[in-house]
Every structure is written in structure tokens, then in C-alpha cells.
PDB file of C-alpha atoms in Angstrom:
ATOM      1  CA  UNK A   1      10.202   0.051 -50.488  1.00 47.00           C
ATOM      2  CA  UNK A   2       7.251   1.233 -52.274  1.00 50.00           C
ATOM      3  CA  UNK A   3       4.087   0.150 -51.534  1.00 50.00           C
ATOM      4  CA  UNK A   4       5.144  -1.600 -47.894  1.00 52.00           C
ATOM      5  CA  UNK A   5       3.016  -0.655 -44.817  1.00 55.00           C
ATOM      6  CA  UNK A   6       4.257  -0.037 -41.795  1.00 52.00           C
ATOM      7  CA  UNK A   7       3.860  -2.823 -38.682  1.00 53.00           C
ATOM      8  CA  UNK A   8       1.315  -1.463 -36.617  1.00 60.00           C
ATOM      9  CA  UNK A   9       2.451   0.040 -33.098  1.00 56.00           C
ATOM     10  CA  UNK A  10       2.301  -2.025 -30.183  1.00 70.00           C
ATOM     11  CA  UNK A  11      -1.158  -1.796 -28.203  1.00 76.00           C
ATOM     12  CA  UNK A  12      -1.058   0.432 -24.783  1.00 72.00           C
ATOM     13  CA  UNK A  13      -1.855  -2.939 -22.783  1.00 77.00           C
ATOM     14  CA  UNK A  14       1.565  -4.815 -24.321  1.00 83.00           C
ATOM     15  CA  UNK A  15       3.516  -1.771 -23.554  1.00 82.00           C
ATOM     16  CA  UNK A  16       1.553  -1.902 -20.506  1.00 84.00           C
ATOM     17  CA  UNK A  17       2.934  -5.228 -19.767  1.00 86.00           C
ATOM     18  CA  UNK A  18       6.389  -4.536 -20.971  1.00 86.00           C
ATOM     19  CA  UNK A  19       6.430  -1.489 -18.730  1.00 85.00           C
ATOM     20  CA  UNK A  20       5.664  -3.474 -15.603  1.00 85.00           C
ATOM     21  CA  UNK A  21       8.458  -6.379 -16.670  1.00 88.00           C
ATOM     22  CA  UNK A  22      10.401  -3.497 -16.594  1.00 86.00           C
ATOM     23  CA  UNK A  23       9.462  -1.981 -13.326  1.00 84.00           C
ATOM     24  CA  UNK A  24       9.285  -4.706 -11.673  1.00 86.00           C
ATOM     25  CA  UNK A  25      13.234  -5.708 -12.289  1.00 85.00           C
ATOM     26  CA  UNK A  26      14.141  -2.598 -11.402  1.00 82.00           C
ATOM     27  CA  UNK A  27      12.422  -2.890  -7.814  1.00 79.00           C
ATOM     28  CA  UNK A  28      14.239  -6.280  -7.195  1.00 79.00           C
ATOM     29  CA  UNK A  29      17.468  -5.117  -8.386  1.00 80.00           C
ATOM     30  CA  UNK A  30      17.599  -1.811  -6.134  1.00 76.00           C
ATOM     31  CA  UNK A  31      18.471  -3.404  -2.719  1.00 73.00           C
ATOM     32  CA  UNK A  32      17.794  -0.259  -0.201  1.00 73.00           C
ATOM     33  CA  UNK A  33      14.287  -0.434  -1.941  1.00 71.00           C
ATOM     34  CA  UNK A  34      13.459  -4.211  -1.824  1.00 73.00           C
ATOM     35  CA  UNK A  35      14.686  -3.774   1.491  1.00 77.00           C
ATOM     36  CA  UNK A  36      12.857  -0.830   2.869  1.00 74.00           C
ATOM     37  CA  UNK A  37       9.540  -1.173   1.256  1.00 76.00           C
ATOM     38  CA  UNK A  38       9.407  -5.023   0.976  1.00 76.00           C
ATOM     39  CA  UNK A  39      11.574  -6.846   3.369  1.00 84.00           C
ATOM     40  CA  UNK A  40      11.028  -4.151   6.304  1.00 87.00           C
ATOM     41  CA  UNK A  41       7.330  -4.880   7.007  1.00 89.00           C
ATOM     42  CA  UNK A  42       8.075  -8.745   7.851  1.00 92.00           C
ATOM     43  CA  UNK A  43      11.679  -8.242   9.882  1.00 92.00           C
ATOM     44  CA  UNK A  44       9.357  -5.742  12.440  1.00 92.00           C
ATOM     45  CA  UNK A  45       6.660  -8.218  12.186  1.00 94.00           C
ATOM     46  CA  UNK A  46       8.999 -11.062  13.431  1.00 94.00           C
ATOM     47  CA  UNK A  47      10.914  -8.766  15.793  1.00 93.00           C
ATOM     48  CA  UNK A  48       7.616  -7.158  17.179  1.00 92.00           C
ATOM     49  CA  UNK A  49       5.654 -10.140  16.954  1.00 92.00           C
ATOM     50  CA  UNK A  50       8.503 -11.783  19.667  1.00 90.00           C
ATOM     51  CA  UNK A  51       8.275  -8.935  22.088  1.00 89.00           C
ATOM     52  CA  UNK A  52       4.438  -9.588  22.407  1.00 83.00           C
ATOM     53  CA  UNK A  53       5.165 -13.255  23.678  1.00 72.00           C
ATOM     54  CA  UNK A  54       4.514 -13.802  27.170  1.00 68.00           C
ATOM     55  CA  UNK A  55       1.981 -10.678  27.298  1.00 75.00           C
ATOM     56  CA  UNK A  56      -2.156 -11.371  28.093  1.00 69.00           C
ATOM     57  CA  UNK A  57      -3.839 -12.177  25.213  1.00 79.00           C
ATOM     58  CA  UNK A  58      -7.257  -9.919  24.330  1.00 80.00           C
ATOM     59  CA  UNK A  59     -10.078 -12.524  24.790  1.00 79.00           C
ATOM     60  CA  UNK A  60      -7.835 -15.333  23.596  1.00 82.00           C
ATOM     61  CA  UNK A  61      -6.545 -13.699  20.419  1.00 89.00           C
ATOM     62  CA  UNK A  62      -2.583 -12.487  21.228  1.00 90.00           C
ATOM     63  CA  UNK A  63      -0.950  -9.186  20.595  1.00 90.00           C
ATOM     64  CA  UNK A  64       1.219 -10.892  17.692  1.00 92.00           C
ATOM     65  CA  UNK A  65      -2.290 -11.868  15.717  1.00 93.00           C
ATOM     66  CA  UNK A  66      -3.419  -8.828  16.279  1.00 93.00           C
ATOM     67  CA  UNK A  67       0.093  -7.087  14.871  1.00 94.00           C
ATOM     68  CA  UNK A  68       0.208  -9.393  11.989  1.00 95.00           C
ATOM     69  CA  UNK A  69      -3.041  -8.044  10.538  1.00 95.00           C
ATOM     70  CA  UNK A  70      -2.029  -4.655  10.867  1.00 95.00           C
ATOM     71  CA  UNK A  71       1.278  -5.243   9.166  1.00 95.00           C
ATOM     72  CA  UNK A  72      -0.199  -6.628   6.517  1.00 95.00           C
ATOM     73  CA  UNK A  73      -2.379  -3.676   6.241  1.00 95.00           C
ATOM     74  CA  UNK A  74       0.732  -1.768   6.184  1.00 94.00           C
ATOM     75  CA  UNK A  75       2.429  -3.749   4.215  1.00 93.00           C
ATOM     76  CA  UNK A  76      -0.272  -2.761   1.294  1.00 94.00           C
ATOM     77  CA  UNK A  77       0.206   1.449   1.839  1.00 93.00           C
ATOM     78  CA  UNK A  78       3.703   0.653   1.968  1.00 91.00           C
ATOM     79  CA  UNK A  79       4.394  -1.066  -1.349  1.00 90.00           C
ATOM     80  CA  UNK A  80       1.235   0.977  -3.336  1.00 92.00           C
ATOM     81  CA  UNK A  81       1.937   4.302  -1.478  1.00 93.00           C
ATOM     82  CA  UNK A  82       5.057   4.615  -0.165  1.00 90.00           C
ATOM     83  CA  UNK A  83       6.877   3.118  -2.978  1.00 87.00           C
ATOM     84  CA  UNK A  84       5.085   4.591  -5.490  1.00 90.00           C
ATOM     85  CA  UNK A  85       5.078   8.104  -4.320  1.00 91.00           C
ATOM     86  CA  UNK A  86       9.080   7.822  -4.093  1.00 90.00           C
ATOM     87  CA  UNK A  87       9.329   6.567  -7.685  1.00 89.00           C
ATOM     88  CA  UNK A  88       7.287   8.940  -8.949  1.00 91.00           C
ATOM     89  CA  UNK A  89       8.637  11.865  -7.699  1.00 91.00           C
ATOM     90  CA  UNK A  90      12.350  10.997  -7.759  1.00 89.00           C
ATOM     91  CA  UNK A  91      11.933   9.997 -11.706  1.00 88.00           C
ATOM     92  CA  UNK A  92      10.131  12.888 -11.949  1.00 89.00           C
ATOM     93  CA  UNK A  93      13.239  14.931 -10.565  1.00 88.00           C
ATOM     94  CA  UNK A  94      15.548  13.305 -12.841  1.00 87.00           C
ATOM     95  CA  UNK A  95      14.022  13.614 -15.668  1.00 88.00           C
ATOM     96  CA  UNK A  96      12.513  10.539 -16.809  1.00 86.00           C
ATOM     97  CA  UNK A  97       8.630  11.302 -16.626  1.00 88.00           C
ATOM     98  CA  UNK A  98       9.857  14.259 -19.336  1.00 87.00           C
ATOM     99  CA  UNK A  99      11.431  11.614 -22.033  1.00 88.00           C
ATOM    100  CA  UNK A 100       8.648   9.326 -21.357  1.00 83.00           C
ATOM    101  CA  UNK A 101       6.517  12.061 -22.126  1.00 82.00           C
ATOM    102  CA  UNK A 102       8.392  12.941 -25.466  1.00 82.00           C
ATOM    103  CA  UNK A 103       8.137   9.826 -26.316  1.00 80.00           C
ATOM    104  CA  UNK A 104       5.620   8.092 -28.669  1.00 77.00           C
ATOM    105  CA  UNK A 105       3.938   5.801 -26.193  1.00 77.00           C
ATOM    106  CA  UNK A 106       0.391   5.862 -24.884  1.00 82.00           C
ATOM    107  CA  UNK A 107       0.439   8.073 -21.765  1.00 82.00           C
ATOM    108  CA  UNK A 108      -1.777   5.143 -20.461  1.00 86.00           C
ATOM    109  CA  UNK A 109       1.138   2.920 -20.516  1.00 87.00           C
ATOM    110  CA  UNK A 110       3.360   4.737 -18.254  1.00 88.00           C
ATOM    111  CA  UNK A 111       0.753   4.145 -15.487  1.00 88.00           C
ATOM    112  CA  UNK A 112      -0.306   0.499 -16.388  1.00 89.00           C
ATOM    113  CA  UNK A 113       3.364  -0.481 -15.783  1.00 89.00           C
ATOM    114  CA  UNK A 114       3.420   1.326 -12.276  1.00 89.00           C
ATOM    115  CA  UNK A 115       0.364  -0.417 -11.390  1.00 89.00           C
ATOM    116  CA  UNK A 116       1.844  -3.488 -12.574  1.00 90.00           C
ATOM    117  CA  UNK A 117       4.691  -3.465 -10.422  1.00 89.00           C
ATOM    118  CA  UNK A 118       3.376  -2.245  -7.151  1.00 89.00           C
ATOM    119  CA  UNK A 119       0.121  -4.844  -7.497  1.00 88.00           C
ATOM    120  CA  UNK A 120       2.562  -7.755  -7.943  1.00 90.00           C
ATOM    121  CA  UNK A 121       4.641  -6.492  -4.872  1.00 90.00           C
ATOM    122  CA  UNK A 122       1.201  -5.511  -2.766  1.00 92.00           C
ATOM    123  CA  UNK A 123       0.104  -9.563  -3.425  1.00 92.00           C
ATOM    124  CA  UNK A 124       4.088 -10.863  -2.609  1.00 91.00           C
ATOM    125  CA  UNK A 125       4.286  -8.455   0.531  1.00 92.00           C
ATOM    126  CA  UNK A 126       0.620  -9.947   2.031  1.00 94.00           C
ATOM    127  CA  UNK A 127       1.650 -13.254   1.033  1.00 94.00           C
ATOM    128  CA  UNK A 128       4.603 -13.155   2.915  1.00 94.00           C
ATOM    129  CA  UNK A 129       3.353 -11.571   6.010  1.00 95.00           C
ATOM    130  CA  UNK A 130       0.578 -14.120   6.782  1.00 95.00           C
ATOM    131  CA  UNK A 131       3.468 -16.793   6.213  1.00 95.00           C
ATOM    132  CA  UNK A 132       4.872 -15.211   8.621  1.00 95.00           C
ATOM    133  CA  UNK A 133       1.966 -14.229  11.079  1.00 94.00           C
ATOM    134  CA  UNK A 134       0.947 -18.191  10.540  1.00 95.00           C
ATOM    135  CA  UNK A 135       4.389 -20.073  11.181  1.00 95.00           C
ATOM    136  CA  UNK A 136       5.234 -17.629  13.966  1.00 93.00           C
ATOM    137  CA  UNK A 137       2.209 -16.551  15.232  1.00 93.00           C
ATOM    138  CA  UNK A 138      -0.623 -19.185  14.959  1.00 91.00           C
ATOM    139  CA  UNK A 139      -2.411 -16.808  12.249  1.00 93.00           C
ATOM    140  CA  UNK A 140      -5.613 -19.012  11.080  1.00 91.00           C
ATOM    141  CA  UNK A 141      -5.651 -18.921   7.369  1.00 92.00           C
ATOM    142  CA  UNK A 142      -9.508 -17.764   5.812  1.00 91.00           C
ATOM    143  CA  UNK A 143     -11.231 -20.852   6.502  1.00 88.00           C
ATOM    144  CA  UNK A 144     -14.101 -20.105   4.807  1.00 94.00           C
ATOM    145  CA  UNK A 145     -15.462 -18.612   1.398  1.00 96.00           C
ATOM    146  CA  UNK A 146     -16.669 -14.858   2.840  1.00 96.00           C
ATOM    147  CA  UNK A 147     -13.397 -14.538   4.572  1.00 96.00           C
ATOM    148  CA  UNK A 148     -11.433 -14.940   1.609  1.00 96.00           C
ATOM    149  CA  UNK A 149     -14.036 -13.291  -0.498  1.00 97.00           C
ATOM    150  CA  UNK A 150     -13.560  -9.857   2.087  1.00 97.00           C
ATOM    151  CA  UNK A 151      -9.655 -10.247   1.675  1.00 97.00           C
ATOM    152  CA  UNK A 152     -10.220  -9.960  -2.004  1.00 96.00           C
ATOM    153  CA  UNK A 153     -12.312  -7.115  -2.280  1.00 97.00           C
ATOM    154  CA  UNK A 154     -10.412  -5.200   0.690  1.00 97.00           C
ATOM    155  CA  UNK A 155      -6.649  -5.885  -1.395  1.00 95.00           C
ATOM    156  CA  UNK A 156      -8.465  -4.450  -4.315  1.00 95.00           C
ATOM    157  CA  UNK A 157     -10.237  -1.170  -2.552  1.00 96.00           C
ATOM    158  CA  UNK A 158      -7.080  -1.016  -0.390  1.00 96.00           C
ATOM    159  CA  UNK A 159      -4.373  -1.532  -2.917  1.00 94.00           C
ATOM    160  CA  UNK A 160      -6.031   0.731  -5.684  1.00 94.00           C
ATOM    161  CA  UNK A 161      -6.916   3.627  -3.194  1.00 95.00           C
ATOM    162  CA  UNK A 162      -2.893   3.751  -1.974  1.00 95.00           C
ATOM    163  CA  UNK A 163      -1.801   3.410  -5.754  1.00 93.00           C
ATOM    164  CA  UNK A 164      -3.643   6.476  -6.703  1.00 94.00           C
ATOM    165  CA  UNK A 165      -2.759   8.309  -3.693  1.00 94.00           C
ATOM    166  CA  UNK A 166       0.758   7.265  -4.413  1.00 93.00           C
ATOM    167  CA  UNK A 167       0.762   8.517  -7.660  1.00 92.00           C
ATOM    168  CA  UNK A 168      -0.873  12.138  -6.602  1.00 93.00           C
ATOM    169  CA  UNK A 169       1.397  12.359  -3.656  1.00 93.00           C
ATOM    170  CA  UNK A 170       4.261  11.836  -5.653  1.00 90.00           C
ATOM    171  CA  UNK A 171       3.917  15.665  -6.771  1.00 88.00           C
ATOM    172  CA  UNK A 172       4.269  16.894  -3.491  1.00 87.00           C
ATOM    173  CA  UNK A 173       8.434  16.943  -2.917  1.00 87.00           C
ATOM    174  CA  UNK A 174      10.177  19.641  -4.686  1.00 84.00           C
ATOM    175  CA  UNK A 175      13.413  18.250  -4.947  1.00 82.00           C
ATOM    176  CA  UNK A 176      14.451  14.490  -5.442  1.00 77.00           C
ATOM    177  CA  UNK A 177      16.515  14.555  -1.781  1.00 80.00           C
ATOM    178  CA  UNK A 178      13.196  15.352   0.174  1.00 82.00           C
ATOM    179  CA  UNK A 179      11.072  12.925  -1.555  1.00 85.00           C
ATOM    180  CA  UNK A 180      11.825   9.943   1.122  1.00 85.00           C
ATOM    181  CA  UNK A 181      11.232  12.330   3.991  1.00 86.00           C
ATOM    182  CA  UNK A 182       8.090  14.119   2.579  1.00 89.00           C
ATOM    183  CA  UNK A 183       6.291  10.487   2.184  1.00 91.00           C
ATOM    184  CA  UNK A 184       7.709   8.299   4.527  1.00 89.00           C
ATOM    185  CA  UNK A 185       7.126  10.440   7.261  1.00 90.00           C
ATOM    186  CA  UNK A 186       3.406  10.963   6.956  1.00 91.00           C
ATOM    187  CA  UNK A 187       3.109   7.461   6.464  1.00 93.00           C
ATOM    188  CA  UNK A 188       4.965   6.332   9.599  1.00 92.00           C
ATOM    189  CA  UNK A 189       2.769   8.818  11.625  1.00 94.00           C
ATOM    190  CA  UNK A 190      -0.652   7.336  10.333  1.00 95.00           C
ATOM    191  CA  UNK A 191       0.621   3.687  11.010  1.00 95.00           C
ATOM    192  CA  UNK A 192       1.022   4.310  14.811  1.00 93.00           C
ATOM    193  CA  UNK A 193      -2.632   5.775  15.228  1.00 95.00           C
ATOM    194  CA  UNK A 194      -4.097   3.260  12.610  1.00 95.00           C
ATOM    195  CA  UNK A 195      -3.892   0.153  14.873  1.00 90.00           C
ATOM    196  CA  UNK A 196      -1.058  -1.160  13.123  1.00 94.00           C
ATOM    197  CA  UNK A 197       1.113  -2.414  16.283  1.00 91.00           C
ATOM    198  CA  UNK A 198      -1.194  -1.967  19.033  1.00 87.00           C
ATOM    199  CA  UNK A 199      -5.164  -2.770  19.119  1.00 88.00           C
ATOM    200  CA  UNK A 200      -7.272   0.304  17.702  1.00 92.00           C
ATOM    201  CA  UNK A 201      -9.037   0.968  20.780  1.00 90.00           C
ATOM    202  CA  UNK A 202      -5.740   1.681  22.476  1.00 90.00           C
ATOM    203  CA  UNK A 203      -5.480   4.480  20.724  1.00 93.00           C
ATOM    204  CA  UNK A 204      -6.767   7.823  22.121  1.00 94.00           C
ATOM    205  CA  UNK A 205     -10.296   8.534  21.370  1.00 94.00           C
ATOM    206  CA  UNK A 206      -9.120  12.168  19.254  1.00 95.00           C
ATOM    207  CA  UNK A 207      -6.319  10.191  17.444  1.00 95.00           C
ATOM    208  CA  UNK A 208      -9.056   7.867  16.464  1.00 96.00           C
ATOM    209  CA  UNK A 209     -11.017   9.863  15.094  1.00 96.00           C
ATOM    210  CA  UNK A 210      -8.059  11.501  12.959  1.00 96.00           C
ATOM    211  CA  UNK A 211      -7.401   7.724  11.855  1.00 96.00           C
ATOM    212  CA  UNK A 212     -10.732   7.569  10.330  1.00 96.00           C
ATOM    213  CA  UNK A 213     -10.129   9.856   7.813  1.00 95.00           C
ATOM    214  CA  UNK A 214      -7.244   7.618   5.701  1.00 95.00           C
ATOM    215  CA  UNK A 215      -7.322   4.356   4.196  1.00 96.00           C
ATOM    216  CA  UNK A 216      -5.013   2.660   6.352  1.00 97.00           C
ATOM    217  CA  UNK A 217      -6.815   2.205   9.761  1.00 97.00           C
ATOM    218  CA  UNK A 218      -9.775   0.624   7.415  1.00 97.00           C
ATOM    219  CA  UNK A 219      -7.576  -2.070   6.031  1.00 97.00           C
ATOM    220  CA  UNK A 220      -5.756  -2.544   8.799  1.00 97.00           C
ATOM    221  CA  UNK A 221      -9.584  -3.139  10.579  1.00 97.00           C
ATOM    222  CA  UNK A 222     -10.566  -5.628   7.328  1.00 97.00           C
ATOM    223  CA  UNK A 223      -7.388  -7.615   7.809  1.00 97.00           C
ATOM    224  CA  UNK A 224      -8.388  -8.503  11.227  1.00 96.00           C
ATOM    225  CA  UNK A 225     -11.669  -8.981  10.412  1.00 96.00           C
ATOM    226  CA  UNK A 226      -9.906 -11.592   8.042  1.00 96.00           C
ATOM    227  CA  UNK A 227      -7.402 -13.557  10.252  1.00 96.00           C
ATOM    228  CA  UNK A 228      -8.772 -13.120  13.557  1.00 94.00           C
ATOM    229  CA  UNK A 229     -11.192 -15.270  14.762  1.00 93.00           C
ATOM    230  CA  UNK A 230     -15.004 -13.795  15.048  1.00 93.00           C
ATOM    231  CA  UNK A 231     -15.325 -12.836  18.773  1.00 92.00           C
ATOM    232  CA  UNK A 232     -12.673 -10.490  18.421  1.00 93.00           C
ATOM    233  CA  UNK A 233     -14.685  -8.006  16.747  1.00 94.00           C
ATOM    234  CA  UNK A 234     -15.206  -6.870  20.469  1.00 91.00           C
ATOM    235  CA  UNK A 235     -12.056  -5.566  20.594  1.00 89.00           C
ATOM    236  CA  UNK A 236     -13.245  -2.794  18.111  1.00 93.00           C
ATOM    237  CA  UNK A 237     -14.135   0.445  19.150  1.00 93.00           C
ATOM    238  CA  UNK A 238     -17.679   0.284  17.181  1.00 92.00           C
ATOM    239  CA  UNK A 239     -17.953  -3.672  18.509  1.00 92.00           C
ATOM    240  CA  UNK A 240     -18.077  -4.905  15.084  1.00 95.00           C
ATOM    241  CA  UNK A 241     -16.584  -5.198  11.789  1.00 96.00           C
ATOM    242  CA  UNK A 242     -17.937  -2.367  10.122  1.00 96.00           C
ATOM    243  CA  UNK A 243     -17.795  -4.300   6.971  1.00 97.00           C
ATOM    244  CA  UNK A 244     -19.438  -2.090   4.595  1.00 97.00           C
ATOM    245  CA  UNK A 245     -18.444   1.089   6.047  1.00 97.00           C
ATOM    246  CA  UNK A 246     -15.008  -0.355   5.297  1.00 97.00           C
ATOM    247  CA  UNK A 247     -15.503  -0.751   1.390  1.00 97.00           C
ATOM    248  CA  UNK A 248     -17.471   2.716   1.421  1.00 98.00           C
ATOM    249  CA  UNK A 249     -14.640   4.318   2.581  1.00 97.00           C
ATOM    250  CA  UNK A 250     -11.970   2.580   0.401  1.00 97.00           C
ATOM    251  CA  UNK A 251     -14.325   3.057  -2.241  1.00 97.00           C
ATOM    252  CA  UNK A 252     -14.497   6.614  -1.489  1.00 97.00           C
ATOM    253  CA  UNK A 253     -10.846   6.738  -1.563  1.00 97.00           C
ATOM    254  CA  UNK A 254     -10.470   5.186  -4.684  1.00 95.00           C
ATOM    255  CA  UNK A 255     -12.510   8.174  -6.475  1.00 97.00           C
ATOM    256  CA  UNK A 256     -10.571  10.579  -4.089  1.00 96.00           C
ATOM    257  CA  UNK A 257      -7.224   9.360  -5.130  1.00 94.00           C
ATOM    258  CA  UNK A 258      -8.235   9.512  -9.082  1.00 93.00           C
ATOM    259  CA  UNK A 259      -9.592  13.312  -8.724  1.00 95.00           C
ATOM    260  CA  UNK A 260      -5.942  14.452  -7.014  1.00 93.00           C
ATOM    261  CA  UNK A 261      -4.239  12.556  -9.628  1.00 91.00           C
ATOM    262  CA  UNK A 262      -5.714  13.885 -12.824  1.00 89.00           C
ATOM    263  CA  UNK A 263      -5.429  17.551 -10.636  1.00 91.00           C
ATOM    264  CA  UNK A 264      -1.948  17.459  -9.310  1.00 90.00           C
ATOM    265  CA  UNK A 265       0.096  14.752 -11.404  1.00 90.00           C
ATOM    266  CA  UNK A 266       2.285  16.859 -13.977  1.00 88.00           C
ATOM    267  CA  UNK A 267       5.559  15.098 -16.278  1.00 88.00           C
ATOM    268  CA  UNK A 268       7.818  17.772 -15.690  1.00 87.00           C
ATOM    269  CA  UNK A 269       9.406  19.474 -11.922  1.00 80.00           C
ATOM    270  CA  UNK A 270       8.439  22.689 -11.434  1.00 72.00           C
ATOM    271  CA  UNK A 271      11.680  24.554 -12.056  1.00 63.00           C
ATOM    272  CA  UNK A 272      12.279  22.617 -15.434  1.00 53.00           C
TER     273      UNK A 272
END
């Protein structure tokens, strides 16, 4: 009809939104992944957390408190990282990141909706643990405002560190089968020296020090810091917290994780 204008194109945060709707659905729907990446982390938590009854407690905080706050730090790399990565790569694979790309919607998009989905789970899968960790485990809820305050800002170091890393590792497997293998194994190896289900300083002094180097042993550390009460801080190697070495290092991650994705992340597979 002459002289009509077009209706203006939707804005890259709606399709943002609409991505994440989208995502998000999917997640729930696919059972072997809501099972694996969200359910998983609180059925070892409740299994694990019941082999540590009975055991000496560390300074009157028990093995189970201790477990539940590296869980939860898990429980963040697992649905950021781990889930991500897999998506990534296996749409990759099969060919969706190429029609998305052929398509006319803000590149931006795309990755607002992934970040979408895996922040909603990250928040559901913490929530969920410390119901757990407190109706099981006597987990104290943050009873005051810097405790909640640290939660906050180690969620958002923690959870958008793991998303970006998720995101660049997700270029790493060069076929859809190894994609579980080539991410889920790295990240199974990191829990078990990153104090997830045993205190930190039980872990050798060398794998420590490896530890150090990735995200997860410093959430895992800021949860505790977070649900346990103050005195066990002496359970830490360094003796303390390390509070701000903790956001330096998430921080650092953060900028880390965005440098390997705008260097690595690429629409198409290789042999395509």
C-alpha cells in the first residue's frame, strides 16, 4: 500500500527476552539436562551430606556445612559453564548458530537469551541447595546485611566469569558426540581439588596451588565465607576469607572469559 511504513523491528533487548523464554523451556523440557546439570548437584548434596553424619565436626562447623557451600559453588560452574559450553557447542554442530547467524536478528540477542537462561537456572540451582544445606544440614541463612551483600556480588563475579568461559569453551569439541566429555570432564577434575566435597586445606599443598588458578575454588571459598559461621575462616589455608582477593580474581576472570570469547567463539564448525 503506498505510502505505509513498515513496523519497526523488535529491539535486541525484547528479542533478548524472547530468546531466554525460549531457552529457558527448552532446558526444562530436556530431562537428561534438567537432570544432570540441575537436579544432580542437590541429589549428591543430600546423599553426601548423609555420609558425613556421625563424622567430627571442624571446630564445631560439620563436614555437611562445609559440603553444602561447595556445592553450591558448584552448582554455579555447573549451570553457567557446564551447561552452557554443551549448548553451545552441540547447536553449534547441528547447525543452529549458522541459521541464527543468517538470520536478521541482532547478534547481541543470541547471547542475551543464553545469559538469560543460565542466570535464572544459576539463582534456582543456589536457591535450592541452601534449602537443602538448611533443612538437612543446619545451614544458617546470611543473618546479616554484609553476608548477603558478599553472596550478591560473589553470584554475580562467579556466575558471569563461568558464563563467559562457557561460551569460549564451547568452541573447543570438534564434533557434537565429544562435547559432554570434553567439558564435563575438566570440570569434574577441578571440583575435587577446589574444596567442593572435602575442606580446602585437605587438599595437597601442589593441587592447591593448581586450584588457585580457576574460578571455582574462589566461589566455592566465598560461599563458605557466606553460610559458615565466622571462626571457621581457620579452616582456610590463608586463615581468612580472602575477601577481596576473591572478587579480584573473579573479576579477573570475568575480563579473561570476554577476551577468549570474542577470540575463539565462531557461528559455524570447522568442517562446514
Amino acid at each position: 500500500m503506498a505510502g505505509a511504513t513498515a513496523a519497526p523491528l523488535p529491539s535486541a533487548g525484547r528479542l533478548a527476552l524472547k530468546r531466554g523464554a525460549l531457552e529457558l523451556k527448552s532446558f526444562f523440557r530436556t530431562k537428561g539436562q534438567f537432570i544432570v546439570i540441575f537436579s544432580l548437584p542437590a541429589i549428591m548434596l543430600m546423599l553426601l551430606g548423609a555420609m558425613q553424619s556421625g563424622k567430627p565436626d571442624f571446630n564445631g562447623v560439620t563436614g555437611a556445612q562445609i559440603l553444602t557451600a561447595g556445592m553450591i559453588g558448584a552448582g554455579i560452574m555447573g549451570t553457567t559453564f557446564q551447561n552452557l559450553g554443551i549448548n553451545v557447542a552441540l547447536e553449534r554442530h547441528d547447525g543452529t548458530l549458522k541459521r541464527l547467524y543468517g538470520m536478521p536478528m541482532p547478534r547481541i540477542a543470541y547471547f542475551g537469551g543464553k545469559v538469560i537462561q543460565v542466570l535464572v537456572c544459576m539463582v534456582a540451582e543456589v536457591a535450592l541447595l541452601v534449602v537443602v544445606g538448611v533443612v538437612l544440614f543446619d545451614v544458617a541463612v546470611p543473618s546479616t546485611l554484609d553476608r548477603w551483600l558478599t553472596l550478591a556480588w560473589v553470584l554475580a563475579l562467579g556466575g558471569v566469569a563461568c558464563t563467559l568461559l562457557g561460551i569460549a569453551v564451547g568452541s573447543l569439541p570438534k564434533s557434537a558426540r565429544g562435547a559432554n566429555a570434553i567439558i564435563t570432564l575438566p570440570f569434574l577434575i577441578v571440583q575435587f581439588i577446589s574444596g567442593v566435597y572435602m575442606p580446602f586445606s585437605d587438599v595437597p599443598a601442589f593441587l592447591q596451588f593448581i586450584a588457585s588458578l580457576f574460578p571455582l575454588k574462589w566461589m566455592t571459598q566465598g560461599m563458605r565465607s557466606v553460610f559458615l559461621p565466622e571462626h571457621a575462616a581457620a579452616l582456610e589455608p590463608a586463615g581468612s576469607w580472602q575477601l577481596p582477593m576473591i572478587a579480584l580474581v573473579l573479576a579477573a576472570w570475568c575480563v579473561g572469559g570476554l577476551v577468549l570469547c570474542m577470540k575463539t567463539f565462531r557461528w559455524t564448525a570447522k568442517d562446514s
